[in-house]
mmCIF file of C-alpha atoms in Angstrom:
data_model
loop_
_atom_site.group_PDB
_atom_site.id
_atom_site.type_symbol
_atom_site.label_atom_id
_atom_site.label_comp_id
_atom_site.label_asym_id
_atom_site.label_seq_id
_atom_site.Cartn_x
_atom_site.Cartn_y
_atom_site.Cartn_z
ATOM 1 C CA MET X 1445 -5.584 14.290 16.255
ATOM 2 C CA VAL X 1446 -5.151 14.351 12.472
ATOM 3 C CA HIS X 1447 -7.301 16.886 10.665
ATOM 4 C CA LEU X 1448 -7.951 16.611 6.958
ATOM 5 C CA GLU X 1449 -8.499 19.678 4.824
ATOM 6 C CA GLU X 1450 -9.032 19.937 1.125
ATOM 7 C CA SER X 1451 -6.709 21.959 -1.135
ATOM 8 C CA ARG X 1452 -5.743 22.010 -4.792
ATOM 9 C CA PRO X 1453 -2.137 21.109 -5.690
ATOM 10 C CA ASN X 1454 -0.213 22.518 -8.613
ATOM 11 C CA SER X 1455 -1.192 19.598 -10.842
ATOM 12 C CA GLY X 1456 -4.823 20.667 -10.714
ATOM 13 C CA ARG X 1457 -5.888 17.465 -8.969
ATOM 14 C CA ARG X 1458 -7.678 17.915 -5.678
ATOM 15 C CA GLU X 1459 -5.279 16.693 -3.010
ATOM 16 C CA PRO X 1460 -6.385 16.237 0.598
ATOM 17 C CA LYS X 1461 -4.110 18.156 2.895
ATOM 18 C CA VAL X 1462 -3.138 16.493 6.158
ATOM 19 C CA GLU X 1463 -2.392 18.901 8.946
ATOM 20 C CA ARG X 1464 -1.075 17.707 12.287
ATOM 21 C CA LEU X 1465 -2.059 19.940 15.159
ATOM 22 C CA ASP X 1466 -0.363 17.947 17.912
ATOM 23 C CA LYS X 1467 3.315 18.074 18.738
ATOM 24 C CA THR X 1468 5.804 15.960 16.828
ATOM 25 C CA PRO X 1469 7.654 13.212 18.733
ATOM 26 C CA ALA X 1470 10.881 15.226 18.644
ATOM 27 C CA ALA X 1471 9.202 18.098 20.500
ATOM 28 C CA LEU X 1472 7.756 15.989 23.307
ATOM 29 C CA GLU X 1473 9.035 16.398 26.859
ATOM 30 C CA LEU X 1474 10.173 13.393 28.868
ATOM 31 C CA SER X 1475 7.251 13.895 31.218
ATOM 32 C CA GLN X 1476 4.901 13.657 28.266
ATOM 33 C CA ILE X 1477 6.570 10.507 26.965
ATOM 34 C CA SER X 1478 6.183 8.751 30.310
ATOM 35 C CA GLN X 1479 2.402 8.960 30.106
ATOM 36 C CA TYR X 1480 2.499 6.792 26.983
ATOM 37 C CA GLU X 1481 3.691 3.873 29.125
ATOM 38 C CA GLN X 1482 0.291 3.803 30.801
ATOM 39 C CA ILE X 1483 -1.659 0.582 30.192
ATOM 40 C CA HIS X 1484 -5.225 0.822 28.849
ATOM 41 C CA CYS X 1485 -7.761 -1.997 28.577
ATOM 42 C CA GLN X 1486 -10.831 -0.525 26.933
ATOM 43 C CA PRO X 1487 -12.611 -0.956 24.583
ATOM 44 C CA TYR X 1488 -11.652 -4.606 23.961
ATOM 45 C CA GLY X 1489 -10.532 -5.615 27.441
ATOM 46 C CA ILE X 1490 -6.989 -6.228 26.158
ATOM 47 C CA PRO X 1491 -3.981 -4.369 27.653
ATOM 48 C CA HIS X 1492 -2.365 -1.865 25.281
ATOM 49 C CA LYS X 1493 -0.604 1.501 25.180
ATOM 50 C CA ARG X 1494 -1.503 4.696 23.369
ATOM 51 C CA ILE X 1495 0.290 7.575 21.700
ATOM 52 C CA GLY X 1496 -2.378 10.111 20.881
ATOM 53 C CA ASP X 1497 -4.911 8.340 18.666
ATOM 54 C CA VAL X 1498 -2.540 5.423 17.963
ATOM 55 C CA ILE X 1499 -2.976 2.140 19.865
ATOM 56 C CA LEU X 1500 0.191 0.069 20.317
ATOM 57 C CA PRO X 1501 0.814 -3.406 21.778
ATOM 58 C CA ALA X 1502 1.547 -3.392 25.495
ATOM 59 C CA PHE X 1503 4.955 -5.050 25.014
ATOM 60 C CA LEU X 1504 6.350 -2.109 23.017
ATOM 61 C CA LYS X 1505 8.548 0.434 24.803
ATOM 62 C CA THR X 1506 6.891 3.641 23.688
ATOM 63 C CA ASP X 1507 9.735 5.845 24.941
ATOM 64 C CA GLN X 1508 12.001 4.250 22.319
ATOM 65 C CA LEU X 1509 9.659 5.074 19.432
ATOM 66 C CA PHE X 1510 10.536 8.756 19.500
ATOM 67 C CA ASP X 1511 14.175 8.334 18.482
ATOM 68 C CA LEU X 1512 14.009 5.389 16.066
ATOM 69 C CA GLU X 1513 16.023 7.263 13.454
ATOM 70 C CA GLU X 1514 18.919 7.834 15.842
ATOM 71 C CA ARG X 1515 18.804 4.368 17.393
ATOM 72 C CA TRP X 1516 18.720 2.539 14.069
ATOM 73 C CA GLN X 1517 20.932 5.114 12.312
ATOM 74 C CA VAL X 1518 18.587 5.022 9.338
ATOM 75 C CA GLY X 1519 20.211 6.062 6.056
ATOM 76 C CA GLU X 1520 19.463 6.500 2.354
ATOM 77 C CA LYS X 1521 20.398 2.875 1.620
ATOM 78 C CA ASP X 1522 17.809 1.474 4.010
ATOM 79 C CA VAL X 1523 14.414 0.213 2.825
ATOM 80 C CA LEU X 1524 11.210 0.115 4.867
ATOM 81 C CA LEU X 1525 8.252 -2.187 4.210
ATOM 82 C CA ALA X 1526 5.211 -0.443 5.723
ATOM 83 C CA LEU X 1527 2.386 -2.865 6.570
ATOM 84 C CA SER X 1528 -1.115 -2.475 7.918
ATOM 85 C CA PRO X 1529 -1.790 -4.356 11.178
ATOM 86 C CA GLY X 1530 -4.671 -6.180 9.502
ATOM 87 C CA LEU X 1531 -2.282 -7.383 6.809
ATOM 88 C CA PHE X 1532 0.356 -8.903 9.029
ATOM 89 C CA PRO X 1533 1.518 -11.750 6.793
ATOM 90 C CA ASN X 1534 3.402 -14.984 7.142
ATOM 91 C CA ILE X 1535 7.153 -14.613 7.624
ATOM 92 C CA GLN X 1536 7.871 -16.412 4.353
ATOM 93 C CA VAL X 1537 6.056 -13.790 2.266
ATOM 94 C CA LEU X 1538 8.473 -11.031 3.281
ATOM 95 C CA GLU X 1539 11.641 -13.076 2.748
ATOM 96 C CA PRO X 1540 11.815 -12.547 -1.048
ATOM 97 C CA LEU X 1541 11.085 -8.852 -0.488
ATOM 98 C CA PHE X 1542 14.069 -8.589 1.856
ATOM 99 C CA GLU X 1543 16.205 -10.224 -0.827
ATOM 100 C CA LEU X 1544 15.062 -7.722 -3.454
ATOM 101 C CA ALA X 1545 16.134 -4.910 -1.138
ATOM 102 C CA GLY X 1546 19.628 -6.418 -0.883
ATOM 103 C CA ASP X 1547 19.261 -7.624 2.703
ATOM 104 C CA PRO X 1548 18.299 -11.338 2.615
ATOM 105 C CA MET X 1549 17.351 -13.382 5.646
ATOM 106 C CA PRO X 1550 19.984 -15.777 7.082
ATOM 107 C CA GLN X 1551 20.170 -19.012 5.100
ATOM 108 C CA GLU X 1552 21.274 -21.245 7.983
ATOM 109 C CA PRO X 1553 18.861 -24.092 8.799
ATOM 110 C CA ALA X 1554 16.522 -22.954 11.531
ATOM 111 C CA GLY X 1555 13.308 -24.117 13.096
ATOM 112 C CA PRO X 1556 10.177 -22.023 13.599
ATOM 113 C CA VAL X 1557 11.508 -20.400 16.787
ATOM 114 C CA GLN X 1558 14.866 -19.413 15.303
ATOM 115 C CA GLY X 1559 13.178 -18.202 12.128
ATOM 116 C CA ALA X 1560 10.737 -16.061 14.092
ATOM 117 C CA CYS X 1561 13.582 -14.544 16.105
ATOM 118 C CA ALA X 1562 15.521 -13.670 12.947
ATOM 119 C CA PHE X 1563 12.386 -12.124 11.497
ATOM 120 C CA ARG X 1564 11.764 -10.208 14.722
ATOM 121 C CA GLU X 1565 15.109 -8.464 14.351
ATOM 122 C CA ARG X 1566 13.789 -6.714 11.236
ATOM 123 C CA MET X 1567 10.824 -5.075 13.007
ATOM 124 C CA LEU X 1568 11.524 -1.379 13.410
ATOM 125 C CA GLU X 1569 9.519 -1.050 16.628
ATOM 126 C CA LEU X 1570 11.495 -3.744 18.483
ATOM 127 C CA ILE X 1571 14.883 -2.453 19.508
ATOM 128 C CA ASP X 1572 17.943 -3.899 21.215
ATOM 129 C CA ASP X 1573 21.687 -3.610 20.686
ATOM 130 C CA LYS X 1574 21.864 -6.663 18.410
ATOM 131 C CA GLU X 1575 19.118 -5.438 16.114
ATOM 132 C CA VAL X 1576 20.599 -1.973 15.692
ATOM 133 C CA ARG X 1577 23.909 -3.436 14.488
ATOM 134 C CA ILE X 1578 22.289 -5.504 11.734
ATOM 135 C CA ARG X 1579 23.380 -4.353 8.290
ATOM 136 C CA GLY X 1580 23.591 -6.333 5.065
ATOM 137 C CA ALA X 1581 26.771 -6.973 3.097
ATOM 138 C CA SER X 1582 25.769 -4.264 0.608
ATOM 139 C CA GLY X 1583 25.376 -1.731 3.410
ATOM 140 C CA ALA X 1584 21.597 -1.731 2.984
ATOM 141 C CA ARG X 1585 19.014 -2.890 5.485
ATOM 142 C CA CYS X 1586 15.409 -3.876 4.928
ATOM 143 C CA LEU X 1587 13.088 -3.391 7.890
ATOM 144 C CA PHE X 1588 9.337 -3.640 8.283
ATOM 145 C CA SER X 1589 6.930 -1.764 10.510
ATOM 146 C CA LEU X 1590 3.257 -1.537 11.474
ATOM 147 C CA LEU X 1591 3.604 2.065 12.695
ATOM 148 C CA PRO X 1592 1.694 4.902 11.002
ATOM 149 C CA PRO X 1593 3.724 7.307 8.828
ATOM 150 C CA TRP X 1594 3.726 10.109 11.416
ATOM 151 C CA LEU X 1595 5.640 7.912 13.906
ATOM 152 C CA LEU X 1596 8.235 6.647 11.413
ATOM 153 C CA PRO X 1597 11.704 8.062 10.637
ATOM 154 C CA GLN X 1598 11.818 10.193 7.499
ATOM 155 C CA SER X 1599 15.341 9.256 6.394
ATOM 156 C CA PHE X 1600 14.661 5.869 4.743
ATOM 157 C CA GLY X 1601 15.897 5.729 1.162
ATOM 158 C CA LYS X 1602 12.802 3.827 -0.038
ATOM 159 C CA VAL X 1603 9.447 3.075 1.587
ATOM 160 C CA ALA X 1604 7.227 0.378 0.042
ATOM 161 C CA VAL X 1605 3.676 0.564 1.421
ATOM 162 C CA PHE X 1606 1.532 -2.582 1.219
ATOM 163 C CA LEU X 1607 -2.228 -2.223 1.520
ATOM 164 C CA ALA X 1608 -5.582 -3.631 0.456
ATOM 165 C CA ASP X 1609 -9.238 -2.661 0.664
ATOM 166 C CA PRO X 1610 -9.501 -0.834 4.026
ATOM 167 C CA ARG X 1611 -12.682 -2.741 4.883
ATOM 168 C CA TYR X 1612 -10.700 -5.978 4.690
ATOM 169 C CA LEU X 1613 -7.834 -4.528 6.732
ATOM 170 C CA ILE X 1614 -10.158 -3.285 9.475
ATOM 171 C CA MET X 1615 -11.928 -6.623 9.833
ATOM 172 C CA ARG X 1616 -8.619 -8.514 9.885
ATOM 173 C CA GLN X 1617 -7.438 -6.424 12.848
ATOM 174 C CA LEU X 1618 -9.773 -8.535 14.953
ATOM 175 C CA GLN X 1619 -7.424 -11.511 14.465
ATOM 176 C CA LEU X 1620 -4.504 -9.459 15.768
ATOM 177 C CA TRP X 1621 -6.439 -8.415 18.870
ATOM 178 C CA GLU X 1622 -7.268 -12.077 19.513
ATOM 179 C CA MET X 1623 -3.566 -12.907 19.236
ATOM 180 C CA PHE X 1624 -2.706 -10.186 21.777
ATOM 181 C CA LYS X 1625 -5.352 -11.561 24.135
ATOM 182 C CA ARG X 1626 -3.943 -15.105 23.924
ATOM 183 C CA CYS X 1627 -0.400 -13.860 24.534
ATOM 184 C CA HIS X 1628 -1.453 -11.952 27.648
ATOM 185 C CA ALA X 1629 -3.469 -14.918 28.911
ATOM 186 C CA ASP X 1630 -0.549 -17.320 28.406
ATOM 187 C CA LYS X 1631 1.743 -15.021 30.379
ATOM 188 C CA GLY X 1632 -0.851 -14.366 33.059
ATOM 189 C CA LYS X 1633 -0.799 -10.629 32.348
ATOM 190 C CA GLY X 1634 -4.385 -10.172 31.246
ATOM 191 C CA CYS X 1635 -6.459 -7.482 32.917
ATOM 192 C CA GLY X 1636 -9.339 -9.881 33.560
ATOM 193 C CA CYS X 1637 -11.950 -7.808 31.734
ATOM 194 C CA ALA X 1638 -11.616 -9.404 28.305
ATOM 195 C CA THR X 1639 -14.540 -11.355 26.913
ATOM 196 C CA LEU X 1640 -14.149 -14.972 25.880
ATOM 197 C CA GLN X 1641 -14.153 -13.984 22.217
ATOM 198 C CA LEU X 1642 -14.515 -10.663 20.451
ATOM 199 C CA GLN X 1643 -17.596 -10.568 18.254
ATOM 200 C CA GLU X 1644 -17.242 -8.997 14.820
ATOM 201 C CA SER X 1645 -20.213 -6.675 15.292
ATOM 202 C CA ASP X 1646 -18.968 -5.456 18.689
ATOM 203 C CA PHE X 1647 -15.474 -4.963 17.295
ATOM 204 C CA LEU X 1648 -16.679 -2.836 14.378
ATOM 205 C CA ARG X 1649 -18.929 -0.790 16.646
ATOM 206 C CA SER X 1650 -16.042 -0.046 19.007
ATOM 207 C CA TYR X 1651 -13.737 0.723 16.089
ATOM 208 C CA LEU X 1652 -16.060 3.497 14.906
ATOM 209 C CA GLU X 1653 -16.959 4.788 18.371
ATOM 210 C CA GLU X 1654 -13.408 5.119 19.700
ATOM 211 C CA ASP X 1655 -11.115 8.002 18.738
ATOM 212 C CA CYS X 1656 -8.033 5.741 18.717
ATOM 213 C CA SER X 1657 -7.170 2.649 16.682
ATOM 214 C CA LEU X 1658 -4.451 0.040 16.352
ATOM 215 C CA SER X 1659 -1.526 1.735 14.550
ATOM 216 C CA GLY X 1660 -3.804 4.693 13.836
ATOM 217 C CA GLU X 1661 -7.193 4.877 12.141
ATOM 218 C CA GLU X 1662 -6.969 2.802 8.955
ATOM 219 C CA MET X 1663 -8.612 5.228 6.517
ATOM 220 C CA THR X 1664 -6.576 8.201 7.732
ATOM 221 C CA ARG X 1665 -3.305 6.249 7.776
ATOM 222 C CA LEU X 1666 -3.690 4.933 4.230
ATOM 223 C CA ALA X 1667 -4.718 8.389 3.010
ATOM 224 C CA ARG X 1668 -1.586 9.808 4.608
ATOM 225 C CA TRP X 1669 0.547 7.266 2.744
ATOM 226 C CA ALA X 1670 -1.153 8.294 -0.515
ATOM 227 C CA LEU X 1671 -0.132 11.900 0.156
ATOM 228 C CA GLU X 1672 3.430 10.872 0.946
ATOM 229 C CA GLU X 1673 3.563 8.968 -2.345
ATOM 230 C CA TYR X 1674 2.288 12.054 -4.178
ATOM 231 C CA ARG X 1675 4.876 14.318 -2.546
ATOM 232 C CA GLN X 1676 7.824 11.905 -2.771
ATOM 233 C CA PRO X 1677 7.172 9.558 -5.727
ATOM 234 C CA ASP X 1678 10.826 8.492 -5.928
ATOM 235 C CA LYS X 1679 10.907 7.564 -2.245
ATOM 236 C CA VAL X 1680 7.433 6.256 -1.358
ATOM 237 C CA LYS X 1681 5.301 3.881 -3.422
ATOM 238 C CA ILE X 1682 2.041 2.059 -2.706
ATOM 239 C CA PHE X 1683 1.654 -1.616 -3.615
ATOM 240 C CA PHE X 1684 -1.606 -3.574 -3.517
ATOM 241 C CA VAL X 1685 -1.418 -7.063 -2.058
ATOM 242 C CA GLU X 1686 -4.125 -8.276 -4.431
ATOM 243 C CA ASP X 1687 -1.615 -7.828 -7.257
ATOM 244 C CA PHE X 1688 0.907 -10.104 -5.535
ATOM 245 C CA VAL X 1689 -1.786 -12.770 -5.240
ATOM 246 C CA ALA X 1690 -3.171 -12.423 -8.781
ATOM 247 C CA GLU X 1691 -0.077 -11.319 -10.754
ATOM 248 C CA PRO X 1692 3.043 -12.043 -8.645
ATOM 249 C CA ASP X 1693 5.383 -11.703 -11.625
ATOM 250 C CA VAL X 1694 4.122 -8.221 -12.535
ATOM 251 C CA ALA X 1695 3.855 -7.039 -8.922
ATOM 252 C CA LEU X 1696 7.392 -8.132 -8.016
ATOM 253 C CA ARG X 1697 8.827 -6.556 -11.162
ATOM 254 C CA GLY X 1698 7.149 -3.299 -10.197
ATOM 255 C CA LEU X 1699 8.644 -3.504 -6.710
ATOM 256 C CA ALA X 1700 12.059 -4.371 -8.151
ATOM 257 C CA ARG X 1701 11.935 -1.379 -10.488
ATOM 258 C CA PHE X 1702 11.068 0.889 -7.548
ATOM 259 C CA LEU X 1703 14.015 -0.498 -5.564
ATOM 260 C CA GLY X 1704 16.377 -0.098 -8.512
ATOM 261 C CA VAL X 1705 16.799 -3.827 -9.200
ATOM 262 C CA PRO X 1706 17.415 -4.628 -12.919
ATOM 263 C CA ASP X 1707 14.683 -6.534 -14.768
ATOM 264 C CA ASP X 1708 17.081 -9.377 -15.578
ATOM 265 C CA ALA X 1709 18.573 -9.686 -12.082
ATOM 266 C CA GLU X 1710 18.879 -13.207 -10.697
ATOM 267 C CA VAL X 1711 17.508 -12.116 -7.316
ATOM 268 C CA LEU X 1712 14.297 -10.979 -9.019
ATOM 269 C CA GLU X 1713 13.793 -14.312 -10.760
ATOM 270 C CA LYS X 1714 14.367 -16.142 -7.462
ATOM 271 C CA ALA X 1715 11.845 -13.919 -5.688
ATOM 272 C CA ILE X 1716 9.240 -14.592 -8.380
ATOM 273 C CA SER X 1717 9.826 -18.353 -8.130
ATOM 274 C CA LYS X 1718 9.461 -18.281 -4.342
ATOM 275 C CA LEU X 1719 6.236 -16.302 -4.455
ATOM 276 C CA GLU X 1720 4.788 -18.559 -7.147
ATOM 277 C CA ALA X 1721 5.585 -21.591 -4.978
ATOM 278 C CA MET X 1722 3.888 -20.021 -1.938
ATOM 279 C CA ARG X 1723 0.773 -18.856 -3.769
ATOM 280 C CA PRO X 1724 -1.111 -22.212 -3.735
ATOM 281 C CA HIS X 1725 -0.861 -22.197 0.071
ATOM 282 C CA GLY X 1726 -1.915 -18.551 0.470
ATOM 283 C CA LEU X 1727 0.352 -15.509 0.678
ATOM 284 C CA PHE X 1728 -1.475 -13.281 3.154
ATOM 285 C CA TYR X 1729 -4.138 -15.724 4.333
ATOM 286 C CA PRO X 1730 -3.748 -19.526 4.645
ATOM 287 C CA ARG X 1731 -5.694 -21.250 1.886
ATOM 288 C CA GLN X 1732 -8.529 -23.344 3.278
ATOM 289 C CA ASP X 1733 -11.829 -23.734 1.479
ATOM 290 C CA MET X 1734 -11.626 -20.719 -0.844
ATOM 291 C CA LEU X 1735 -9.267 -18.834 -3.115
ATOM 292 C CA GLU X 1736 -7.295 -16.056 -1.467
ATOM 293 C CA LEU X 1737 -8.837 -13.321 -3.618
ATOM 294 C CA GLN X 1738 -12.274 -14.713 -2.791
ATOM 295 C CA HIS X 1739 -11.347 -14.468 0.880
ATOM 296 C CA PHE X 1740 -10.653 -10.741 0.425
ATOM 297 C CA LEU X 1741 -14.115 -10.239 -1.058
ATOM 298 C CA THR X 1742 -15.833 -12.397 1.569
ATOM 299 C CA VAL X 1743 -14.365 -10.400 4.457
ATOM 300 C CA THR X 1744 -15.164 -7.111 2.713
ATOM 301 C CA HIS X 1745 -18.754 -8.206 2.124
ATOM 302 C CA LYS X 1746 -19.038 -9.142 5.803
ATOM 303 C CA PHE X 1747 -17.937 -5.618 6.719
ATOM 304 C CA GLU X 1748 -20.739 -4.102 4.627
ATOM 305 C CA GLN X 1749 -23.294 -6.466 6.161
ATOM 306 C CA LEU X 1750 -22.252 -5.465 9.671
ATOM 307 C CA MET X 1751 -22.160 -1.783 8.720
ATOM 308 C CA ALA X 1752 -25.750 -1.925 7.464
ATOM 309 C CA ASP X 1753 -26.909 -3.123 10.906
ATOM 310 C CA LEU X 1754 -25.147 -0.351 12.852
ATOM 311 C CA PRO X 1755 -26.947 2.782 14.087
ATOM 312 C CA SER X 1756 -27.118 5.727 11.701
ATOM 313 C CA ASN X 1757 -24.713 7.836 13.779
ATOM 314 C CA LEU X 1758 -21.962 5.210 13.389
ATOM 315 C CA GLN X 1759 -22.682 4.880 9.680
ATOM 316 C CA SER X 1760 -22.271 8.659 9.417
ATOM 317 C CA ILE X 1761 -18.831 8.398 11.016
ATOM 318 C CA TRP X 1762 -17.819 5.878 8.364
ATOM 319 C CA GLU X 1763 -19.251 8.028 5.560
ATOM 320 C CA GLU X 1764 -17.224 10.984 6.796
ATOM 321 C CA ARG X 1765 -13.998 8.966 6.745
ATOM 322 C CA VAL X 1766 -14.768 7.582 3.292
ATOM 323 C CA SER X 1767 -15.549 11.025 1.823
ATOM 324 C CA LEU X 1768 -11.838 11.826 1.608
ATOM 325 C CA TRP X 1769 -10.847 8.913 -0.595
ATOM 326 C CA PRO X 1770 -12.282 9.828 -4.033
ATOM 327 C CA ARG X 1771 -10.031 12.908 -3.950
ATOM 328 C CA LEU X 1772 -6.808 11.088 -3.116
ATOM 329 C CA PRO X 1773 -3.905 11.641 -5.551
ATOM 330 C CA ASN X 1774 -3.446 7.871 -5.983
ATOM 331 C CA LEU X 1775 -5.766 7.003 -8.878
ATOM 332 C CA ARG X 1776 -6.433 3.434 -7.773
ATOM 333 C CA LEU X 1777 -7.266 4.459 -4.207
ATOM 334 C CA ALA X 1778 -9.511 7.219 -5.535
ATOM 335 C CA THR X 1779 -11.356 4.677 -7.698
ATOM 336 C CA LEU X 1780 -11.665 2.367 -4.701
ATOM 337 C CA GLY X 1781 -12.998 5.315 -2.713
ATOM 338 C CA GLN X 1782 -15.957 5.605 -5.065
ATOM 339 C CA SER X 1783 -16.824 1.956 -4.378
ATOM 340 C CA LEU X 1784 -16.520 2.619 -0.649
ATOM 341 C CA GLN X 1785 -19.012 5.459 -0.925
ATOM 342 C CA ASN X 1786 -21.441 3.219 -2.813
ATOM 343 C CA HIS X 1787 -20.918 0.282 -0.399
ATOM 344 C CA ARG X 1788 -19.965 -1.978 -3.296
ATOM 345 C CA MET X 1789 -17.277 -4.585 -3.829
ATOM 346 C CA TRP X 1790 -14.562 -3.666 -6.295
ATOM 347 C CA VAL X 1791 -12.255 -6.094 -8.056
ATOM 348 C CA ALA X 1792 -9.557 -4.220 -9.936
ATOM 349 C CA PRO X 1793 -9.364 -5.203 -13.642
ATOM 350 C CA GLN X 1794 -6.330 -7.238 -14.633
ATOM 351 C CA TRP X 1795 -4.550 -4.238 -16.178
ATOM 352 C CA TRP X 1796 -4.409 -2.422 -12.821
ATOM 353 C CA ALA X 1797 -1.530 -4.619 -11.620
ATOM 354 C CA ALA X 1798 0.643 -3.609 -14.574
ATOM 355 C CA HIS X 1799 -0.426 0.034 -14.232
ATOM 356 C CA SER X 1800 0.472 0.122 -10.529
ATOM 357 C CA ALA X 1801 3.840 -1.433 -11.390
ATOM 358 C CA GLU X 1802 4.342 1.141 -14.188
ATOM 359 C CA LEU X 1803 4.686 -1.713 -16.687
ATOM 360 C CA CYS X 1804 1.402 -1.251 -18.549
ATOM 361 C CA LYS X 1805 0.691 -0.709 -22.249
ATOM 362 C CA PRO X 1806 -2.144 1.805 -22.807
ATOM 363 C CA CYS X 1807 -5.199 0.789 -24.804
ATOM 364 C CA SER X 1808 -5.625 2.952 -27.910
ATOM 365 C CA PHE X 1809 -9.418 2.650 -27.870
ATOM 366 C CA ALA X 1810 -10.225 3.143 -24.161
ATOM 367 C CA PRO X 1811 -9.687 6.948 -24.091
ATOM 368 C CA ARG X 1812 -12.247 7.296 -26.913
ATOM 369 C CA GLY X 1813 -14.667 4.922 -25.170
ATOM 370 C CA ILE X 1814 -14.766 2.418 -28.023
ATOM 371 C CA CYS X 1815 -12.856 -0.548 -26.549
ATOM 372 C CA ARG X 1816 -15.023 -3.645 -26.972
ATOM 373 C CA SER X 1817 -13.097 -5.764 -24.446
ATOM 374 C CA GLY X 1818 -13.993 -3.635 -21.429
ATOM 375 C CA GLU X 1819 -12.451 -4.822 -18.160
ATOM 376 C CA ASP X 1820 -11.193 -7.984 -19.901
ATOM 377 C CA CYS X 1821 -8.885 -5.935 -22.136
ATOM 378 C CA GLU X 1822 -5.214 -6.854 -21.846
ATOM 379 C CA PHE X 1823 -4.180 -3.221 -22.304
ATOM 380 C CA CYS X 1824 -4.377 -0.462 -19.705
ATOM 381 C CA HIS X 1825 -7.567 1.608 -19.364
ATOM 382 C CA ALA X 1826 -6.324 3.935 -16.612
ATOM 383 C CA PRO X 1827 -7.721 7.473 -17.112
ATOM 384 C CA SER X 1828 -4.258 8.954 -16.620
ATOM 385 C CA HIS X 1829 -3.196 7.823 -20.098
ATOM 386 C CA ARG X 1830 -3.646 10.436 -22.796
ATOM 387 C CA ALA X 1831 -5.853 9.704 -25.753
ATOM 388 C CA PRO X 1832 -3.900 9.122 -28.986
ATOM 389 C CA LEU X 1833 -4.189 11.637 -31.794
ATOM 390 C CA ARG X 1834 -7.464 11.349 -33.680
ATOM 391 C CA ARG X 1835 -7.164 9.426 -36.924
ATOM 392 C CA PRO X 1836 -7.982 11.614 -39.962
ATOM 393 C CA SER X 1837 -11.319 10.920 -41.612
ATOM 394 C CA LYS X 1838 -11.537 8.874 -44.804
ATOM 395 C CA LYS X 1839 -12.227 12.038 -46.821
ATOM 396 C CA GLU X 1840 -9.149 13.731 -45.377
ATOM 397 C CA ARG X 1841 -6.969 10.678 -46.051
ATOM 398 C CA LEU X 1842 -8.127 10.534 -49.728
ATOM 399 C CA ARG X 1843 -7.427 14.249 -50.170
ATOM 400 C CA ARG X 1844 -3.889 13.796 -48.847
ATOM 401 C CA MET X 1845 -3.334 10.777 -51.108
ATOM 402 C CA ARG X 1846 -4.444 12.713 -54.229
ATOM 403 C CA LYS X 1847 -2.241 15.658 -53.308
ATOM 404 C CA SER X 1848 0.742 13.369 -52.788
ATOM 405 C CA ALA X 1849 0.071 11.652 -56.151
ATOM 406 C CA ARG X 1850 -0.083 14.999 -58.002
ATOM 407 C CA GLU X 1851 3.176 16.132 -56.462
ATOM 408 C CA SER X 1852 4.805 12.825 -57.390
ATOM 409 C CA GLU X 1853 3.604 13.010 -61.013
ATOM 410 C CA GLY X 1854 4.713 16.634 -61.322
ATOM 411 C CA SER X 1855 8.230 15.845 -60.222
ATOM 412 C CA ARG X 1856 8.531 12.960 -62.727
ATOM 413 C CA GLY X 1857 7.163 14.899 -65.776
ATOM 414 C CA ARG X 1858 9.123 18.048 -65.200
ATOM 415 C CA THR X 1859 11.372 19.347 -68.061
ATOM 416 C CA PRO X 1860 14.976 19.808 -66.903
ATOM 417 C CA SER X 1861 16.336 23.379 -67.006
ATOM 418 C CA PRO X 1862 19.040 24.249 -69.573
ATOM 419 C CA ASP X 1863 22.601 24.382 -68.361
ATOM 420 C CA GLY X 1864 23.506 27.659 -66.767
ATOM 421 C CA LEU X 1865 19.931 28.530 -65.804
ATOM 422 C CA SER X 1866 18.539 28.227 -62.349
ATOM 423 C CA SER X 1867 15.834 25.742 -61.682
#
């Protein structure tokens, strides 16, 4: 169980404190680990395993998750891409990210099966002797994972966390559960209690009622990543997938800067070109009858519609989870948290992408509340930017001009001192 308490950090900003009361994986006995191999079917009728409040796919070997750092020999050169299960993207989207980290995918011609197998070797949770030996020519490796932060090794050099509106991520988990169900059915390993198709309303109800979730409860897991970013800003950084869809150039440059890739590097330009070419087809959701950003909003709006029809006790559970977010140290997540509390959609203004990438130019008028462009302004309005010094009034400027003129005239009309006398 993860308990959240509120405390005030040295910066003066209210930071939620995450305290883990259960034992860490390193402290677990073998007898305790064996219980995590038990197969569960409820609440969705789909076989899965559990570690505490974390639901994991049934095909994972949970006993191997407790020594990932030793098995993979994770070092300071290695990079981890942390994904939410509801954000599991197409293989092609992660390829340019692997290249930025200095560990590109194999370039040999390969079909879908071979490509999927090569991609599979980068998943931290899936372990065999071949995967552990993988290391790029530069000595760096880039892996990805759907595990929550408290089950991940701490020795990665860089951790890039990709997230979106948690309402979208929760609803998209339904697609992953459907995929698990099909896989079990194809292999004849289903438990026989699964329904023909999971309904969205039933899924959301179960999500709030149960005390365990796929890869950990979404709100708590993302909040934990925000705290890790606050505590280790040089090692952990949050990236919003909406920025990669709307501003791929800016988003990739922000990621490259975090990974230490120069702004003029050829690998960065190639990554931008690849992402731009993929964007018309959809980066994180296949384009069909709507724009990808519109798809994010549509799914989020569906979540709020379903939430409004749930009993008050389940709505209270959601309100309790949301109450943490406006106090998160990540400014963008805190702003999103206010929209979550008000049950409203929130589309980040265009300057947020540059601000998240640390490439923004502050607006001189926004801190004084006199910017006429509002959210359409090309310059950054983030509250973290300090207001510029107040411009002197017209009266003060005239007084300074007259004083400067008098001093200038006095120096020109001054009689020179005789030789031998001091001035």
